PDB file of C-alpha atoms in Angstrom:
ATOM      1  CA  UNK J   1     -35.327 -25.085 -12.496  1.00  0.00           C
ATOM      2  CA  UNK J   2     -33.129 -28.165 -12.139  1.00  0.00           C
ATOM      3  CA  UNK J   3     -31.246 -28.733  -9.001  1.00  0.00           C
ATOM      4  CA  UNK J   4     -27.933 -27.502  -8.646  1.00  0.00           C
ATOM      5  CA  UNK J   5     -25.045 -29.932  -8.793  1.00  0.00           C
ATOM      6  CA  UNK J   6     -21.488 -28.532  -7.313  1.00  0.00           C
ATOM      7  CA  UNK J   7     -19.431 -31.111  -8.394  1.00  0.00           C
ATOM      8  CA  UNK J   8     -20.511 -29.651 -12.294  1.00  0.00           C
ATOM      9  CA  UNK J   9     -17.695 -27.061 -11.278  1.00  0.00           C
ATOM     10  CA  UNK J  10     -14.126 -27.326 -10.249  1.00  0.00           C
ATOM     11  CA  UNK J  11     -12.811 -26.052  -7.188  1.00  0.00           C
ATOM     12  CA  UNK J  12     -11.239 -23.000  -6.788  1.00  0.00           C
ATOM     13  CA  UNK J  13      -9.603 -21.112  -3.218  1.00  0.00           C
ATOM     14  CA  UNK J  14     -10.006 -17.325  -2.924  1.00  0.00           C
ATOM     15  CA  UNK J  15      -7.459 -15.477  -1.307  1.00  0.00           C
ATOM     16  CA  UNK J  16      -6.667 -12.072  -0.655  1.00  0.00           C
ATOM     17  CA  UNK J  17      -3.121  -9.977  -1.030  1.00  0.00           C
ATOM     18  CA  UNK J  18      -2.246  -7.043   0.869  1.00  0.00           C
ATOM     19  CA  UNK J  19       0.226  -4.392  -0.817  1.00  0.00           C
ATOM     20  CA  UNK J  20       0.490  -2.194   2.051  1.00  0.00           C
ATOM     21  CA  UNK J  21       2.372   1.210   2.080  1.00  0.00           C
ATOM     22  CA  UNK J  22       4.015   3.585   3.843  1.00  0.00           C
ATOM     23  CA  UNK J  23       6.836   6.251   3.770  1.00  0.00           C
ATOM     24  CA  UNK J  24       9.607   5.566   5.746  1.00  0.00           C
ATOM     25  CA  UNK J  25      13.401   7.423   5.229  1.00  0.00           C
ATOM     26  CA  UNK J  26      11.541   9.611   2.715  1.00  0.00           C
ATOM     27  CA  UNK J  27      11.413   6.564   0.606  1.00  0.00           C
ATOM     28  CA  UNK J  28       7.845   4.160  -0.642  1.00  0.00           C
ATOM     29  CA  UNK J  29       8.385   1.465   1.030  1.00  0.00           C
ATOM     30  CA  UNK J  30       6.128  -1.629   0.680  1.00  0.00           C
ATOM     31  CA  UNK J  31       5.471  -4.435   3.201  1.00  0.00           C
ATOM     32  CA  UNK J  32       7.233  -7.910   1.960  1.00  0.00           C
ATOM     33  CA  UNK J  33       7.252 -12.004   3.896  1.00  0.00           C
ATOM     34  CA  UNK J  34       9.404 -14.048   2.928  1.00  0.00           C
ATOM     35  CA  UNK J  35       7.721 -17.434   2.697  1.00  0.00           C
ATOM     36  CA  UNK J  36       8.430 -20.203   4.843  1.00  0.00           C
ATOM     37  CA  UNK J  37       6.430 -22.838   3.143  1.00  0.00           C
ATOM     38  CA  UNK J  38       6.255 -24.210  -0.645  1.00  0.00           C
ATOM     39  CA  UNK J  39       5.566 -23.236  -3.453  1.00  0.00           C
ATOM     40  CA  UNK J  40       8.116 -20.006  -3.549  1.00  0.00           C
ATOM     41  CA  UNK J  41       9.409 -21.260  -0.546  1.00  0.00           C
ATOM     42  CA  UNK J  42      12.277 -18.679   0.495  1.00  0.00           C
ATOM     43  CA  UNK J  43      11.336 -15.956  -1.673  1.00  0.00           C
ATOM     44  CA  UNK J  44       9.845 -12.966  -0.809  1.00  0.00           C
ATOM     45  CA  UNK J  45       6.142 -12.056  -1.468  1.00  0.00           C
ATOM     46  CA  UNK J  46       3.083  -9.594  -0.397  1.00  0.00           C
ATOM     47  CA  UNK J  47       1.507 -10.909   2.803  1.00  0.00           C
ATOM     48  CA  UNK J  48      -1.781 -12.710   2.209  1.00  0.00           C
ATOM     49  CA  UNK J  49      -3.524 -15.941   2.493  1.00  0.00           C
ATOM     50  CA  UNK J  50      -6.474 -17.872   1.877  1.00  0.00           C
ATOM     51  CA  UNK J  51     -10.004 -16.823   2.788  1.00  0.00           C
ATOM     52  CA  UNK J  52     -11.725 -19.142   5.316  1.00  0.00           C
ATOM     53  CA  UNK J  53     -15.474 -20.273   5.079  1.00  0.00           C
ATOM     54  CA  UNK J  54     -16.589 -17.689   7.899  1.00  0.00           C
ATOM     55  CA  UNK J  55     -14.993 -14.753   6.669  1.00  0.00           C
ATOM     56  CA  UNK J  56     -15.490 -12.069   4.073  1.00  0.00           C
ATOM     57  CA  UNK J  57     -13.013 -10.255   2.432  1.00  0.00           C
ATOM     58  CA  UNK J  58     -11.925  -7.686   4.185  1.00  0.00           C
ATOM     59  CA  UNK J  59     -11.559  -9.749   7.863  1.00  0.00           C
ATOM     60  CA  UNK J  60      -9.363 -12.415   5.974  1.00  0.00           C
ATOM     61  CA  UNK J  61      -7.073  -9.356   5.025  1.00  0.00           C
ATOM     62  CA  UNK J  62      -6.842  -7.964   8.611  1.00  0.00           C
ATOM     63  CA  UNK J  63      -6.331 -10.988   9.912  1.00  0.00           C
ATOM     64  CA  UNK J  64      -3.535 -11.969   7.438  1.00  0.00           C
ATOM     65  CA  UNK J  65      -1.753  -8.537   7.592  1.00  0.00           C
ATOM     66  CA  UNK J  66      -1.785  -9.485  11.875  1.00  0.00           C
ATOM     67  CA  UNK J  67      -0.630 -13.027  11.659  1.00  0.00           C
ATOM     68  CA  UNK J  68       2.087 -12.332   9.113  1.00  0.00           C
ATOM     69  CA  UNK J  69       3.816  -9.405  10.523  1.00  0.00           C
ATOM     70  CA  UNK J  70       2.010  -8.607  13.282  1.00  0.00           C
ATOM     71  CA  UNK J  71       0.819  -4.640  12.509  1.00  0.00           C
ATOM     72  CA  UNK J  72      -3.126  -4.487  13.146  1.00  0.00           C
ATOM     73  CA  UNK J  73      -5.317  -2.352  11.047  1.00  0.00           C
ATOM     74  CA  UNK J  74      -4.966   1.536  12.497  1.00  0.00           C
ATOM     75  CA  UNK J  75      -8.016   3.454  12.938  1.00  0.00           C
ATOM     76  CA  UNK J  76      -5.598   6.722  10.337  1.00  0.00           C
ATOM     77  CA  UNK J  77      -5.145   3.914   7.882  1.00  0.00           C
ATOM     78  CA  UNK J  78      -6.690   3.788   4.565  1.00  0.00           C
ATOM     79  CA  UNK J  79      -8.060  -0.030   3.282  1.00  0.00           C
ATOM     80  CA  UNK J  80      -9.217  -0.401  -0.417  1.00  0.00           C
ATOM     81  CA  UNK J  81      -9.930  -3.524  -2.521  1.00  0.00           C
ATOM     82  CA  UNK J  82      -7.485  -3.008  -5.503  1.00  0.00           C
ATOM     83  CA  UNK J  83      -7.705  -5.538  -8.036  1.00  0.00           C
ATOM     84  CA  UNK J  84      -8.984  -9.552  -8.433  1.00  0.00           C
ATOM     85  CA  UNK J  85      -6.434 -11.437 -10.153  1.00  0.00           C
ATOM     86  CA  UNK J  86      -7.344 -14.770 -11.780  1.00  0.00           C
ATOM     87  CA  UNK J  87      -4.849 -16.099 -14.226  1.00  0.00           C
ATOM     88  CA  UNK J  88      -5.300 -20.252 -13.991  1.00  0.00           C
ATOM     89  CA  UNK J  89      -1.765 -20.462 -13.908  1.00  0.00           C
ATOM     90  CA  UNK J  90      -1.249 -17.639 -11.057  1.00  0.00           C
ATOM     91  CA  UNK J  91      -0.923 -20.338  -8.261  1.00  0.00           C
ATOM     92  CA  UNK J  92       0.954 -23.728  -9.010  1.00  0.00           C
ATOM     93  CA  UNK J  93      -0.755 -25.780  -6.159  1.00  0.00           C
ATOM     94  CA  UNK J  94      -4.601 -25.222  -7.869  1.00  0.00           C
ATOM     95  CA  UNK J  95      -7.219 -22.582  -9.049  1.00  0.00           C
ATOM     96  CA  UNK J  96      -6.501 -19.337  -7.162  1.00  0.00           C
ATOM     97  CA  UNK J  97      -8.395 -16.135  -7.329  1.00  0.00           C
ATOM     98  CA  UNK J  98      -7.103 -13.057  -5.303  1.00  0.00           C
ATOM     99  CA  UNK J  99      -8.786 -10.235  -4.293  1.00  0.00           C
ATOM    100  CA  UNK J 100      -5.602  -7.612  -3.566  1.00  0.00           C
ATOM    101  CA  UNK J 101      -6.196  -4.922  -1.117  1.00  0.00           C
ATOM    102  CA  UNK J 102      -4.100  -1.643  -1.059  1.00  0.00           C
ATOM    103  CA  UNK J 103      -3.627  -0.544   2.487  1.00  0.00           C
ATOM    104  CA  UNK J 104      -1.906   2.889   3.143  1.00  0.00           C
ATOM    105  CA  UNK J 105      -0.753   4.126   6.552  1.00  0.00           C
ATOM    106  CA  UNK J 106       1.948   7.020   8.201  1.00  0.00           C
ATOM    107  CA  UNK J 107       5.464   5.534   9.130  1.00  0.00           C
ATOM    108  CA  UNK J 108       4.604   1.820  10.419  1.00  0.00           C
ATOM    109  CA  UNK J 109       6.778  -0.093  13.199  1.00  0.00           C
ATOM    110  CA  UNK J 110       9.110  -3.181  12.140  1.00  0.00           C
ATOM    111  CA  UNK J 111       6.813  -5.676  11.113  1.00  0.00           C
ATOM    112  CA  UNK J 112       7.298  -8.735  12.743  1.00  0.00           C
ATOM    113  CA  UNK J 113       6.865 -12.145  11.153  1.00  0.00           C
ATOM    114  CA  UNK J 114       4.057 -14.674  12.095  1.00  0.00           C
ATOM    115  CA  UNK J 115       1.845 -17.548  10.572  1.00  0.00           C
ATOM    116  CA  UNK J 116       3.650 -19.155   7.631  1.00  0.00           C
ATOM    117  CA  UNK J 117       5.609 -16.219   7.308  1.00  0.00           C
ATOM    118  CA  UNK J 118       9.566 -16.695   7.745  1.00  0.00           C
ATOM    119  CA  UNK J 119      10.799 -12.847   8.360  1.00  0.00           C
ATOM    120  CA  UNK J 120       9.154  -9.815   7.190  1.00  0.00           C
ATOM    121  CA  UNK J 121      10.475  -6.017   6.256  1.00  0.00           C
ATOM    122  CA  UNK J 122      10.070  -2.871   4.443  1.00  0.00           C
ATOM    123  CA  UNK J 123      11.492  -2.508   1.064  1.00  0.00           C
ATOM    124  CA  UNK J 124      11.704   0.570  -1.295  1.00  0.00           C
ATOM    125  CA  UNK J 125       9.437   0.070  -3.901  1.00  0.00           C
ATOM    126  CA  UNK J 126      11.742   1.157  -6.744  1.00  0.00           C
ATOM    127  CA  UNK J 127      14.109  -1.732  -5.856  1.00  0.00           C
ATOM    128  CA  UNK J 128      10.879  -4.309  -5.889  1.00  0.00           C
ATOM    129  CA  UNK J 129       9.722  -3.232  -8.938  1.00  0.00           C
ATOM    130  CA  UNK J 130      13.086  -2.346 -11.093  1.00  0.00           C
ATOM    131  CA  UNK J 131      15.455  -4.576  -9.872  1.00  0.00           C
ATOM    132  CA  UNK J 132      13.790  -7.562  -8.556  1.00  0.00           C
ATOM    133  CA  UNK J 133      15.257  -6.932  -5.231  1.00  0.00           C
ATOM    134  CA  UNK J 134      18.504  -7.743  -6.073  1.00  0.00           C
ATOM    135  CA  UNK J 135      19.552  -4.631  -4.268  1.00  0.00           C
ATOM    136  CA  UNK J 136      18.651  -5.988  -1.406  1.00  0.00           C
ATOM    137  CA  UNK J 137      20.265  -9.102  -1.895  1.00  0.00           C
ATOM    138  CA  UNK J 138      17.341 -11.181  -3.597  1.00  0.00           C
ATOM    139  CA  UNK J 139      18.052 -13.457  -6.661  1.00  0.00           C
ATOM    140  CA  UNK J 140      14.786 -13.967  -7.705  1.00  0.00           C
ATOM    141  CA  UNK J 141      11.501 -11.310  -8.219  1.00  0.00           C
ATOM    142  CA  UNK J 142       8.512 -11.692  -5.564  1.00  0.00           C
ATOM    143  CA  UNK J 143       6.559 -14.876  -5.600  1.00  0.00           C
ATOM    144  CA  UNK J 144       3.346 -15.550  -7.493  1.00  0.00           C
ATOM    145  CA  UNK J 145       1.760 -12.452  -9.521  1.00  0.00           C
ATOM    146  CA  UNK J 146       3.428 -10.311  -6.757  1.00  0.00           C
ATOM    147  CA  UNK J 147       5.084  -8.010  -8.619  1.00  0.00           C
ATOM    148  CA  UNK J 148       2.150  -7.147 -10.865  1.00  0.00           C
ATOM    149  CA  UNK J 149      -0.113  -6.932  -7.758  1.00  0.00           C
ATOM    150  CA  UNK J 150       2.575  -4.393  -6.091  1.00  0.00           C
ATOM    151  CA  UNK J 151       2.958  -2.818  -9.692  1.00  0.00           C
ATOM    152  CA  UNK J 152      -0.758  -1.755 -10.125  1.00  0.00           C
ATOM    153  CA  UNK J 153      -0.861  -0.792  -6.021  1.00  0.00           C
ATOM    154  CA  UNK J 154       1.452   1.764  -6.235  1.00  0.00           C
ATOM    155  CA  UNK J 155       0.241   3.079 -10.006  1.00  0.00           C
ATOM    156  CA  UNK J 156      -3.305   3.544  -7.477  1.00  0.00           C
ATOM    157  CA  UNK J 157      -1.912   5.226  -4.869  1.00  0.00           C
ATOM    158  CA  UNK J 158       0.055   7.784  -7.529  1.00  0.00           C
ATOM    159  CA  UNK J 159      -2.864   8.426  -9.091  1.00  0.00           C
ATOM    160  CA  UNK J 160      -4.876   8.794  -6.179  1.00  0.00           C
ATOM    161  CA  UNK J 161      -3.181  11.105  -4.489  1.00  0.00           C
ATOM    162  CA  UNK J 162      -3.609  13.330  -7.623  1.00  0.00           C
ATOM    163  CA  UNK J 163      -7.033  13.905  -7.383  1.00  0.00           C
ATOM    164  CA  UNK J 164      -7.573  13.011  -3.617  1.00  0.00           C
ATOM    165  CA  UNK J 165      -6.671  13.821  -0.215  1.00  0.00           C
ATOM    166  CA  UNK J 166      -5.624  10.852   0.223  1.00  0.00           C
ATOM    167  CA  UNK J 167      -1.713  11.557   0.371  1.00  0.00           C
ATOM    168  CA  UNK J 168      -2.801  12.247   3.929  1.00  0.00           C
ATOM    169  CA  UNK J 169      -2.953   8.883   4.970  1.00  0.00           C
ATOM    170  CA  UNK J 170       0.578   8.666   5.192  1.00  0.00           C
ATOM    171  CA  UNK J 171       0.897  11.327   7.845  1.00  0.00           C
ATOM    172  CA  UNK J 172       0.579  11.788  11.446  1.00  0.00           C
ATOM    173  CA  UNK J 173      -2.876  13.468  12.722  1.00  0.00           C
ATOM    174  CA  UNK J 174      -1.165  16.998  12.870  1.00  0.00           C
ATOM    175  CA  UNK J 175       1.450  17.651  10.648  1.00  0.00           C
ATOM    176  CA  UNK J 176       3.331  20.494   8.092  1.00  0.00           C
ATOM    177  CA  UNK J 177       2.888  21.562   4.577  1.00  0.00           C
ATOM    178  CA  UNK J 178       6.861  20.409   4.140  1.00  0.00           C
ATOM    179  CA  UNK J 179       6.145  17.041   5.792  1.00  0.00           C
ATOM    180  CA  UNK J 180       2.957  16.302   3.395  1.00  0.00           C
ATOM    181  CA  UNK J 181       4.953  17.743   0.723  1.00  0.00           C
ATOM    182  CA  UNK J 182       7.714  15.080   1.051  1.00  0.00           C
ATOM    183  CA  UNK J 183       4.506  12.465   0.962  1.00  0.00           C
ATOM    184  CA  UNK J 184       4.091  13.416  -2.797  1.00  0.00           C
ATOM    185  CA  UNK J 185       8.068  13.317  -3.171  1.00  0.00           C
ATOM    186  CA  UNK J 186       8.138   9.850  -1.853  1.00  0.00           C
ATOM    187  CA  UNK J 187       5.484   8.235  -3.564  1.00  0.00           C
ATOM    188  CA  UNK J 188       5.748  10.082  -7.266  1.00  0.00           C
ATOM    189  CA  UNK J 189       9.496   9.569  -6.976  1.00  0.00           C
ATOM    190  CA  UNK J 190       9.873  13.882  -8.060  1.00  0.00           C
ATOM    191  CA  UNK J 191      11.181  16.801  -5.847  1.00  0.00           C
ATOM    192  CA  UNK J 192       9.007  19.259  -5.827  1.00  0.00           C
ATOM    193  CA  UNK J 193       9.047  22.818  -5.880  1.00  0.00           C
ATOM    194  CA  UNK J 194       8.581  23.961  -1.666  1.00  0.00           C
ATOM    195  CA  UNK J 195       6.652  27.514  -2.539  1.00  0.00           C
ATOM    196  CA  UNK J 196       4.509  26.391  -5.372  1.00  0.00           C
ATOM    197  CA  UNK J 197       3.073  22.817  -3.404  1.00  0.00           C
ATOM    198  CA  UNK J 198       2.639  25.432  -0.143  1.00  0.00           C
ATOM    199  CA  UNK J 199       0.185  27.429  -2.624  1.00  0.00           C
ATOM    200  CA  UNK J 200      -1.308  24.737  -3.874  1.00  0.00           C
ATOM    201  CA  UNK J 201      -2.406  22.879  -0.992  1.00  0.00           C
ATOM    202  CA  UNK J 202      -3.391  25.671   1.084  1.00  0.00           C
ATOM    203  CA  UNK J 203      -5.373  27.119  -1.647  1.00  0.00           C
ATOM    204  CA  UNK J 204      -7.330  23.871  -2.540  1.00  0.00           C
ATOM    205  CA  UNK J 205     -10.985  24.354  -0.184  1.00  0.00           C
ATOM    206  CA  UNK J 206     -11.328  21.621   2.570  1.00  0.00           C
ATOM    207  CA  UNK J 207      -7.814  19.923   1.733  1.00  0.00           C
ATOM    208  CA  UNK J 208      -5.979  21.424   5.240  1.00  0.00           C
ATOM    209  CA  UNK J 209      -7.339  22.601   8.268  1.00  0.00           C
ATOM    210  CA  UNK J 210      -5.288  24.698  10.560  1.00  0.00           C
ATOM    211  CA  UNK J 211      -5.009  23.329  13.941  1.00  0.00           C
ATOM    212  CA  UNK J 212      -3.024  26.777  15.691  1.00  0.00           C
ATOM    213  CA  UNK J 213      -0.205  24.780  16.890  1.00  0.00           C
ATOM    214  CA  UNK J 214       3.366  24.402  15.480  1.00  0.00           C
ATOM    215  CA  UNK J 215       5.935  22.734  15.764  1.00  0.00           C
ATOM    216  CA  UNK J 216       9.907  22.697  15.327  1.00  0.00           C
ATOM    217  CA  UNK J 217      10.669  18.741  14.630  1.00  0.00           C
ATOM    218  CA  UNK J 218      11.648  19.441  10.932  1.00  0.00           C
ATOM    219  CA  UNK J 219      14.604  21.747  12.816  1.00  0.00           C
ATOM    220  CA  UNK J 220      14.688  25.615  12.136  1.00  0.00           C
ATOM    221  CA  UNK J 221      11.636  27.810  12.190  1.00  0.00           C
ATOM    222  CA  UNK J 222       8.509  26.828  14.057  1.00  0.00           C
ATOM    223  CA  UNK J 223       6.464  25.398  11.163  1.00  0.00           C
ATOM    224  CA  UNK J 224       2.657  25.660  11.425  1.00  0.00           C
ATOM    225  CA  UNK J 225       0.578  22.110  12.354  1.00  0.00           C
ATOM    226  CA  UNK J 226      -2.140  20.985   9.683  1.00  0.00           C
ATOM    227  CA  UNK J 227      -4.701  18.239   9.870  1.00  0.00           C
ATOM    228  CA  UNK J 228      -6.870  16.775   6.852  1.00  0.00           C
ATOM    229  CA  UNK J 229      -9.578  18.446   5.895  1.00  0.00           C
ATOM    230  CA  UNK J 230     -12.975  17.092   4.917  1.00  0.00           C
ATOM    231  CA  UNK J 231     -12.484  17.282   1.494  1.00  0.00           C
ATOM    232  CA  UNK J 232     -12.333  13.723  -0.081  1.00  0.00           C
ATOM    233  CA  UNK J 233     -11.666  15.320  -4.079  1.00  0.00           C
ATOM    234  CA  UNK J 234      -9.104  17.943  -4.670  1.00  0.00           C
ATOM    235  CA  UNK J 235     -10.569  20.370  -6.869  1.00  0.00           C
ATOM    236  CA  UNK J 236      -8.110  21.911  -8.884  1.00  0.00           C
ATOM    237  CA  UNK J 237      -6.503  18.025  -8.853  1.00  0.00           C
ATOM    238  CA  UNK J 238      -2.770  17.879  -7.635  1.00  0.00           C
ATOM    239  CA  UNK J 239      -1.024  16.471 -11.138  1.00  0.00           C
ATOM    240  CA  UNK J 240       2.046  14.782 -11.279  1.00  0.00           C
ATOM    241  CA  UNK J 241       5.131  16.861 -13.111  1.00  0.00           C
ATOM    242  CA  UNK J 242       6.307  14.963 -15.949  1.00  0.00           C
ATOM    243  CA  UNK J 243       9.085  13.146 -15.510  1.00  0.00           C
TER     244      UNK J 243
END
């Protein structure tokens, strides 16, 4: 076997992107920076950053997701890798691979901004991805391959939540049918009907678990507490209504 020779291959960073959601105002809302340092200086972006020699993956993304906007993984949250992205021309300073992680999570605080980060926020993610953020003010779409990145991170958690319980990582430890219910709402961008997602969730086996308590923050009636069950595929699968 001859010897091998790394200067046979070019150099090439790694670095990983975060598309991290939540539900906030009833609403999707993703986590954006906007960059303080070239290239895409001023623009806004997924947090992220490069991958240093100690590290693996996923403590380059919890460290980037603190530094950036200062919110630290939560033992309720839900971390996935979501995608590797390697288009040559993805980065214009040299060869950059991504590795994207998806990171879902019940209402977050204000982010706050950090490392070479210039502000960060939470933006609905049908103003990201339809109008380029110009709602909000933005002339330009997110930096990089950002918008495919967010694109395909919210196309997993829709279709995850069909089949999963995951749509429970985006509420509180206890919570009601009505509040899980507006979960769905928020990220499949439907209403849904309040009697026939009651049946359906608390007919699915190991979905919900009872906890005896209730509770009267949604105003009226005393509505009764749930917590996730142990059940990590929904069997019959909760499909999205066509839209």
């Amino acid at each position: 076997m001859s010897p091998y020779d790394p200067s046979a291959f070019p150099p090439f960073a790694v670095t990983v992107d975060l598309v991290v959601l939540t539900v906030r105002h009833h609403a999707l809302c993703a986590l954006t920076v906007r960059r303080g340092e070239a290239p895409f200086q001023g623009r806004w972006a997924l947090p992220g950053g490069f991958v240093r020699d100690e590290e693996d993956l996923s403590q380059a993304a919890a460290r980037e997701l603190a530094e950036e906007t200062g919110l630290h993984a939560q033992s309720g949250a839900h971390l996935e890798q979501l995608a590797t992205y390697g288009d040559p021309q993805r980065d214009p300073r040299m060869r950059v691979v991504s590795v994207a992680h998806l990171v879902l999570a019940p209402d977050l605080p204000a982010p706050r901004a950090g490392g070479d980060a210039r502000s960060a926020r939470w933006a609905p993610v049908d103003t990201l991805l339809t109008d380029n953020g110009q709602d909000l003010g933005e002339a330009a779409p997110l930096a990089f391959d950002h918008g495919r990145i967010l694109a395909d991170g919210v196309e997993r958690a829709r279709s995850k939540i069909e089949y999963s319980s995951l749509a429970t990582a985006f509420c509180p430890p206890e919570f009601t049918v009505g509040e899980l219910r507006r979960v769905y709402e928020a990220v499949w961008g439907v209403a849904l009907d309040p009697r026939n997602f009651h049946r359906k969730v608390t007919g699915t086996v190991g979905f919900l678990v009872p906890t005896g308590g209730t509770t009267t923050r949604q105003g009226g009636r005393p509505a009764q507490l749930f917590r996730a069950g142990g059940a990590a595929l929904l069997n019959p699968p909760m499909l999205r209504p066509e839209v």
